[in-house]
mmCIF file of C-alpha atoms in Angstrom:
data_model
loop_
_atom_site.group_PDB
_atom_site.id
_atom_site.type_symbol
_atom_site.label_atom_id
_atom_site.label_comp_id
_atom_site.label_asym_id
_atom_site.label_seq_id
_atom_site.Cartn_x
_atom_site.Cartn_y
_atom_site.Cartn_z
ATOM 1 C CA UNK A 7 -24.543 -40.437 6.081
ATOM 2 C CA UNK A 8 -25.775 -42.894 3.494
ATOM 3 C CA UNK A 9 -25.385 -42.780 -0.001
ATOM 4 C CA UNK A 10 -27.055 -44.618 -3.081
ATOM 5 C CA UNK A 11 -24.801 -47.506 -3.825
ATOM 6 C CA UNK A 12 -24.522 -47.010 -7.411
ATOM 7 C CA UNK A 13 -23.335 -43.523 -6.941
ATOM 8 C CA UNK A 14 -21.111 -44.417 -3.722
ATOM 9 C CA UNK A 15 -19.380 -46.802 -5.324
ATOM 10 C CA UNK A 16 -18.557 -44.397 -8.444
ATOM 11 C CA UNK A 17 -17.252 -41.902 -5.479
ATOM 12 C CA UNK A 18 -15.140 -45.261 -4.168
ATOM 13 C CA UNK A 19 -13.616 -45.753 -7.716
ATOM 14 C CA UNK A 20 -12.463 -41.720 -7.614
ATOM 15 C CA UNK A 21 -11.269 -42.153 -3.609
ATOM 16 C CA UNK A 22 -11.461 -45.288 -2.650
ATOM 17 C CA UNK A 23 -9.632 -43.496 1.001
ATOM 18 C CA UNK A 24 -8.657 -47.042 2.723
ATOM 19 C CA UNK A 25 -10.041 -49.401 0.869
ATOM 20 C CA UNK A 26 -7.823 -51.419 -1.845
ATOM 21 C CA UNK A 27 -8.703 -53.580 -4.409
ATOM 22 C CA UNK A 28 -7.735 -54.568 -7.937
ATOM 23 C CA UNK A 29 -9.514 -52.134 -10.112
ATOM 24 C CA UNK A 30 -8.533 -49.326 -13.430
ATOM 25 C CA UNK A 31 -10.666 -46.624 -14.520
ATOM 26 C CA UNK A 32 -11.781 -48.572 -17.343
ATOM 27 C CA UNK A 33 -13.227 -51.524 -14.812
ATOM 28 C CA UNK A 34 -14.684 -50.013 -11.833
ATOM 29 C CA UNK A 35 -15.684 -50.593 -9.784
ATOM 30 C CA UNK A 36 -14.807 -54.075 -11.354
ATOM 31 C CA UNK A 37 -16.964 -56.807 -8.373
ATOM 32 C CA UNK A 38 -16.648 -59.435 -11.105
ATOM 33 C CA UNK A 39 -13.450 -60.280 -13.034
ATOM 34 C CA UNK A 40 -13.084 -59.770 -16.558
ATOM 35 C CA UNK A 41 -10.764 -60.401 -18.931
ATOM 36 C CA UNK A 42 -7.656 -57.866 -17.324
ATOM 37 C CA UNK A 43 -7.517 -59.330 -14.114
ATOM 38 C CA UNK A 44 -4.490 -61.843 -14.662
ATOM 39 C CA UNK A 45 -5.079 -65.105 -12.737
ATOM 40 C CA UNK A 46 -8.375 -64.744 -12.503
ATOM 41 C CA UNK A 47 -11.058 -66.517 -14.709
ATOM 42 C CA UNK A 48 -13.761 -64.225 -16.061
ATOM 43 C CA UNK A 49 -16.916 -63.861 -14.499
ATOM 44 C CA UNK A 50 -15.954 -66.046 -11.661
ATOM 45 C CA UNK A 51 -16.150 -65.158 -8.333
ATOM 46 C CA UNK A 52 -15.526 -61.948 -6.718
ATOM 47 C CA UNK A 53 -12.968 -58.771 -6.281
ATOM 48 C CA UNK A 54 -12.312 -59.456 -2.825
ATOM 49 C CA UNK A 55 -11.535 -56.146 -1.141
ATOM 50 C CA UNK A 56 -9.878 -55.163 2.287
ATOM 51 C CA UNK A 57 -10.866 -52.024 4.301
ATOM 52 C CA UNK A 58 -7.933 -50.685 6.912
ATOM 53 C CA UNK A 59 -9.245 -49.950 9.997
ATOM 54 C CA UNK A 60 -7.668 -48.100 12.921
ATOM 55 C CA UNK A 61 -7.754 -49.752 15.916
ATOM 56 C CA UNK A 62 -6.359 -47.810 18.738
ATOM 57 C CA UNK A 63 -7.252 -44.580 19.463
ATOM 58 C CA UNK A 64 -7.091 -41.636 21.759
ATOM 59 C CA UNK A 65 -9.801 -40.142 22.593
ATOM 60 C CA UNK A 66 -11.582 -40.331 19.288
ATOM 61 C CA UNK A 67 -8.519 -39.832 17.336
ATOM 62 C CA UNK A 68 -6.543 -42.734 15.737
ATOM 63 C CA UNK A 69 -3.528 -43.010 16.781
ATOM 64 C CA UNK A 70 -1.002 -42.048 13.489
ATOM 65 C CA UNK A 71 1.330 -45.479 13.504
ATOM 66 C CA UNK A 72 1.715 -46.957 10.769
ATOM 67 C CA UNK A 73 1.159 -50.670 12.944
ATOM 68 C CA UNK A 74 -2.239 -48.943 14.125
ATOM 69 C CA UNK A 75 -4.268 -51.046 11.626
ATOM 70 C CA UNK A 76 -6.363 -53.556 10.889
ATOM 71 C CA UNK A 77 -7.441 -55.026 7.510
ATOM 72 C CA UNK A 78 -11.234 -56.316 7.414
ATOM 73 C CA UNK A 79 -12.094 -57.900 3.676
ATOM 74 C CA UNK A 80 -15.252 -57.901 1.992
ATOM 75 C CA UNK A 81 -16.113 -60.020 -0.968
ATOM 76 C CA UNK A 82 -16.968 -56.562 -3.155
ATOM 77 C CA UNK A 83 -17.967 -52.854 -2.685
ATOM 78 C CA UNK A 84 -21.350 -54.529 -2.543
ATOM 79 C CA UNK A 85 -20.668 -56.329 0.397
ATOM 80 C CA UNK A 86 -19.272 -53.485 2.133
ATOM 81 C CA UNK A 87 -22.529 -51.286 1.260
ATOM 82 C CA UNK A 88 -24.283 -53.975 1.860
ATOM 83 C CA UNK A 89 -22.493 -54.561 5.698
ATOM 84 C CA UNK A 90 -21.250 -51.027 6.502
ATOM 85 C CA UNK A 91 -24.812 -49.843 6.530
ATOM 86 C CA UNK A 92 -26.719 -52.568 7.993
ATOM 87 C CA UNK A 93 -24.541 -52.453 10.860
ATOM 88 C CA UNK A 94 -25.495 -49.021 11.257
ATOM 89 C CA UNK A 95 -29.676 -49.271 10.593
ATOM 90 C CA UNK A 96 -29.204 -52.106 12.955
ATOM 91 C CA UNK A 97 -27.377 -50.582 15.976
ATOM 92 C CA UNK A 98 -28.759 -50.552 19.304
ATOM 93 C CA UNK A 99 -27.889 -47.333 20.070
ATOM 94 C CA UNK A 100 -29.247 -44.006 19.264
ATOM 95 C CA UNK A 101 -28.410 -42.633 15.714
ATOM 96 C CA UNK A 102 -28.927 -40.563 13.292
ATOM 97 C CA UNK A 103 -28.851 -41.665 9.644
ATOM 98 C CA UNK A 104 -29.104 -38.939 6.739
ATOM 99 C CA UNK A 105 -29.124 -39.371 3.297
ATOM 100 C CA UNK A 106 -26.401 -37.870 1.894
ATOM 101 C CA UNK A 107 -28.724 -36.813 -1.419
ATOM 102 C CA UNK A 108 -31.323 -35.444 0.991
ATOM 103 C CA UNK A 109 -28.589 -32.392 2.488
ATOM 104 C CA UNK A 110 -27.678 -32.159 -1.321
ATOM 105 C CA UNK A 111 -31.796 -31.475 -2.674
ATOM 106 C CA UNK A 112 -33.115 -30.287 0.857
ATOM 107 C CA UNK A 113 -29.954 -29.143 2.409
ATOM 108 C CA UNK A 114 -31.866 -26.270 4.580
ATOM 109 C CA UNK A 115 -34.868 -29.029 5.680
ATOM 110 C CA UNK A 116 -33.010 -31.565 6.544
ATOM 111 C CA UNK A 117 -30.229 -29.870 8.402
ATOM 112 C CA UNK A 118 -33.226 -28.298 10.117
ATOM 113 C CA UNK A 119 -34.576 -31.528 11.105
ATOM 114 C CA UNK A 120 -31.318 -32.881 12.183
ATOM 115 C CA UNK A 121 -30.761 -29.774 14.647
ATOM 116 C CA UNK A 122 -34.312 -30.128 16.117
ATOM 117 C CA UNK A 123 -33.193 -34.033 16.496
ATOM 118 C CA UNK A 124 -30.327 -33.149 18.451
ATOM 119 C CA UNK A 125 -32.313 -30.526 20.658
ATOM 120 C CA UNK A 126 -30.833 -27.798 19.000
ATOM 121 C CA UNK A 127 -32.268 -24.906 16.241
ATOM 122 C CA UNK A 128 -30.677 -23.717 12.901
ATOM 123 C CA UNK A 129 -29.211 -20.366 12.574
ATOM 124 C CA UNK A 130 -31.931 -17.874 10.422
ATOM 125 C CA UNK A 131 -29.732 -17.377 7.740
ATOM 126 C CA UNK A 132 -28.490 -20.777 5.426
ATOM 127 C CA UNK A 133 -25.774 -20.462 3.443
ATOM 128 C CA UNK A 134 -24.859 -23.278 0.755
ATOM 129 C CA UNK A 135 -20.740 -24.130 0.083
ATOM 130 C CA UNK A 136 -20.302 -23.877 -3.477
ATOM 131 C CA UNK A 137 -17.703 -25.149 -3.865
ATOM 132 C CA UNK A 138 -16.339 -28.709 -2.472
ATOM 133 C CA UNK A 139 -16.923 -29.189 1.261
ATOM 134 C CA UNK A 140 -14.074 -31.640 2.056
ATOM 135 C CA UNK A 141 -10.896 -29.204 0.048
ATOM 136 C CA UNK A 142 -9.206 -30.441 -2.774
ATOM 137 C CA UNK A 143 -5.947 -32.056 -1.587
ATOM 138 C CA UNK A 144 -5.559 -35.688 -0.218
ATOM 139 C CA UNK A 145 -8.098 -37.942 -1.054
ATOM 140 C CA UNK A 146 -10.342 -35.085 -2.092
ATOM 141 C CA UNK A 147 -8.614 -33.585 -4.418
ATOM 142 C CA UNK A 148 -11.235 -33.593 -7.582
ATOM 143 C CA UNK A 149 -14.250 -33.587 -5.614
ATOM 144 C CA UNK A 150 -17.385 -31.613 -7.357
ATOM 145 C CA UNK A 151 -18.469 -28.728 -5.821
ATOM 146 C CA UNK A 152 -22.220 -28.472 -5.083
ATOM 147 C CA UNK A 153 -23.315 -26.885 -8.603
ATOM 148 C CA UNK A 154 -21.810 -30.012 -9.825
ATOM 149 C CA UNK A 155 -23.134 -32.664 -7.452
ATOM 150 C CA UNK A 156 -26.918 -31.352 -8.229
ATOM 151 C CA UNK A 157 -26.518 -31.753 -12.029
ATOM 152 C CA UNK A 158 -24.679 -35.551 -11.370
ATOM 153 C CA UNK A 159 -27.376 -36.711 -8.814
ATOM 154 C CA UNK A 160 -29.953 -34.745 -10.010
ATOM 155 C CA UNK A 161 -30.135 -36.726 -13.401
ATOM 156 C CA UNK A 162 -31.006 -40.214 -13.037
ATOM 157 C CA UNK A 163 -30.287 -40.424 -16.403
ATOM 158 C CA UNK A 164 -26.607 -39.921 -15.259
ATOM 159 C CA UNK A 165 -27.176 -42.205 -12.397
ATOM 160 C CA UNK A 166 -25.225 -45.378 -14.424
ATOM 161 C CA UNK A 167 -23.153 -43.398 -16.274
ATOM 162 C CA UNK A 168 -19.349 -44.573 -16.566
ATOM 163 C CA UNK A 169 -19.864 -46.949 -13.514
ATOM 164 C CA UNK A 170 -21.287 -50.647 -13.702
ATOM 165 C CA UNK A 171 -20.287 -50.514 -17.374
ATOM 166 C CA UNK A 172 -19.852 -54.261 -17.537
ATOM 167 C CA UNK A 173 -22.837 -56.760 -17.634
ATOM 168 C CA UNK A 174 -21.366 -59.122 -15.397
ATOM 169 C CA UNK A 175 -20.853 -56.486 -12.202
ATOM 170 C CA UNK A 176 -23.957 -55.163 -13.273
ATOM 171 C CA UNK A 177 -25.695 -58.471 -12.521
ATOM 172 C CA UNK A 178 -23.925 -58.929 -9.340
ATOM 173 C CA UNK A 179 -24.744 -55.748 -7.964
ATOM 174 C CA UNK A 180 -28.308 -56.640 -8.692
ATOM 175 C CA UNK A 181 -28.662 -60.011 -7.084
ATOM 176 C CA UNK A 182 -26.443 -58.976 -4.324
ATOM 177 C CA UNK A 183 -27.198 -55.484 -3.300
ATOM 178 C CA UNK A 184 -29.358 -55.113 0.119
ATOM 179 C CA UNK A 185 -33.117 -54.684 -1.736
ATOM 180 C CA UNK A 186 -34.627 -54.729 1.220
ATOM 181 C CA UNK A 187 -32.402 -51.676 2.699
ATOM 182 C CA UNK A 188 -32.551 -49.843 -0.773
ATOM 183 C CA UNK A 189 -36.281 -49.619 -0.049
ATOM 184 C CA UNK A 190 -36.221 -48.364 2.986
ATOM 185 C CA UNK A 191 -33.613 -45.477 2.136
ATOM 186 C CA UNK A 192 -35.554 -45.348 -1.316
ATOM 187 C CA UNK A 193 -33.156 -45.681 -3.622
ATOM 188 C CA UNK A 194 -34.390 -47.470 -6.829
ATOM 189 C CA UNK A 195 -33.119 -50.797 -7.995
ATOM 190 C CA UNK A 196 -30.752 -51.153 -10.730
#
């Protein structure tokens, strides 16, 4: 599942699951210092971020320890966009990549398509979740149901609102965002 950047990293700043960096509702998803980040001079450099990773499993379950782990750190959510989903457009093996606003605006088409890709057929009748998909406890707690998603993604209007809402992260996320895999997902520059 892919996910327009701007809008993934707005979902990041609400549950950013196991991914930490310095960030407050007011910055987010803060990839450029500002004035509140202490020590750090604004507009220079990064927000360095680190991702934990499991790294032993069984089966294709982590293993629940909290020594199972592994930290990999990315100069900013860009980066991790930017990496995350190369690494998977570029993979030599078989996948299957969906947008995630695709099953949102053409949930019965492209779930279609993605059972005739894996040899398989959709049941006749389609039935949308209206409300969220992933619960609300944990890290979900607060997610939008899907009469909610359609009216945030559905607006691009909306598409900026309350994230990039400094000039300097919104500059960085221009020059350093993946155009060329934008395009090919088409999702419009910033």
């Amino acid at each position: 599942m892919i996910k327009d950047p701007i809008t993934w990293m707005a979902s990041m700043c609400r549950h950013p699951y196991e991914t930490r960096w310095r960030h407050t509702q007011d910055h987010c998803p803060n990839l450029v210092p500002n004035k509140r980040d202490r020590g750090r001079e604004p507009g220079k450099g990064t927000m360095k971020i680190k991702v934990k990773f499991a790294t032993q499993h069984i089966g294709d379950e982590p293993i629940p320890d909290r020594k199972n782990k592994t930290f990999i750190e990315y100069n900013s959510l860009v980066e991790l966009w930017n990496v995350w989903y190369n690494d998977w457009h570029d993979a030599s093996f078989p996948r299957l990549m969906v947008r995630f606003e695709d099953l949102l605006f053409h949930a019965e088409e492209t779930v279609s398509q993605v059972c005739a890709c894996g040899g398989g057929t959709m049941r006749p009748i389609f039935r949308y979740e209206e409300s969220s998909a992933k619960g609300q406890s944990g890290p979900h707690a607060g997610s939008a149901g899907f009469l909610a998603s359609l009216v945030t993604y559905g607006n691009s209007t909306l598409r900026m609102e309350g994230i990039l809402t400094d000039g300097r992260d919104v500059e960085y996320a221009r020059q350093h965002l993946d155009k060329e895999l934008m395009d090919i997902f088409g999702y419009a520059p910033i």
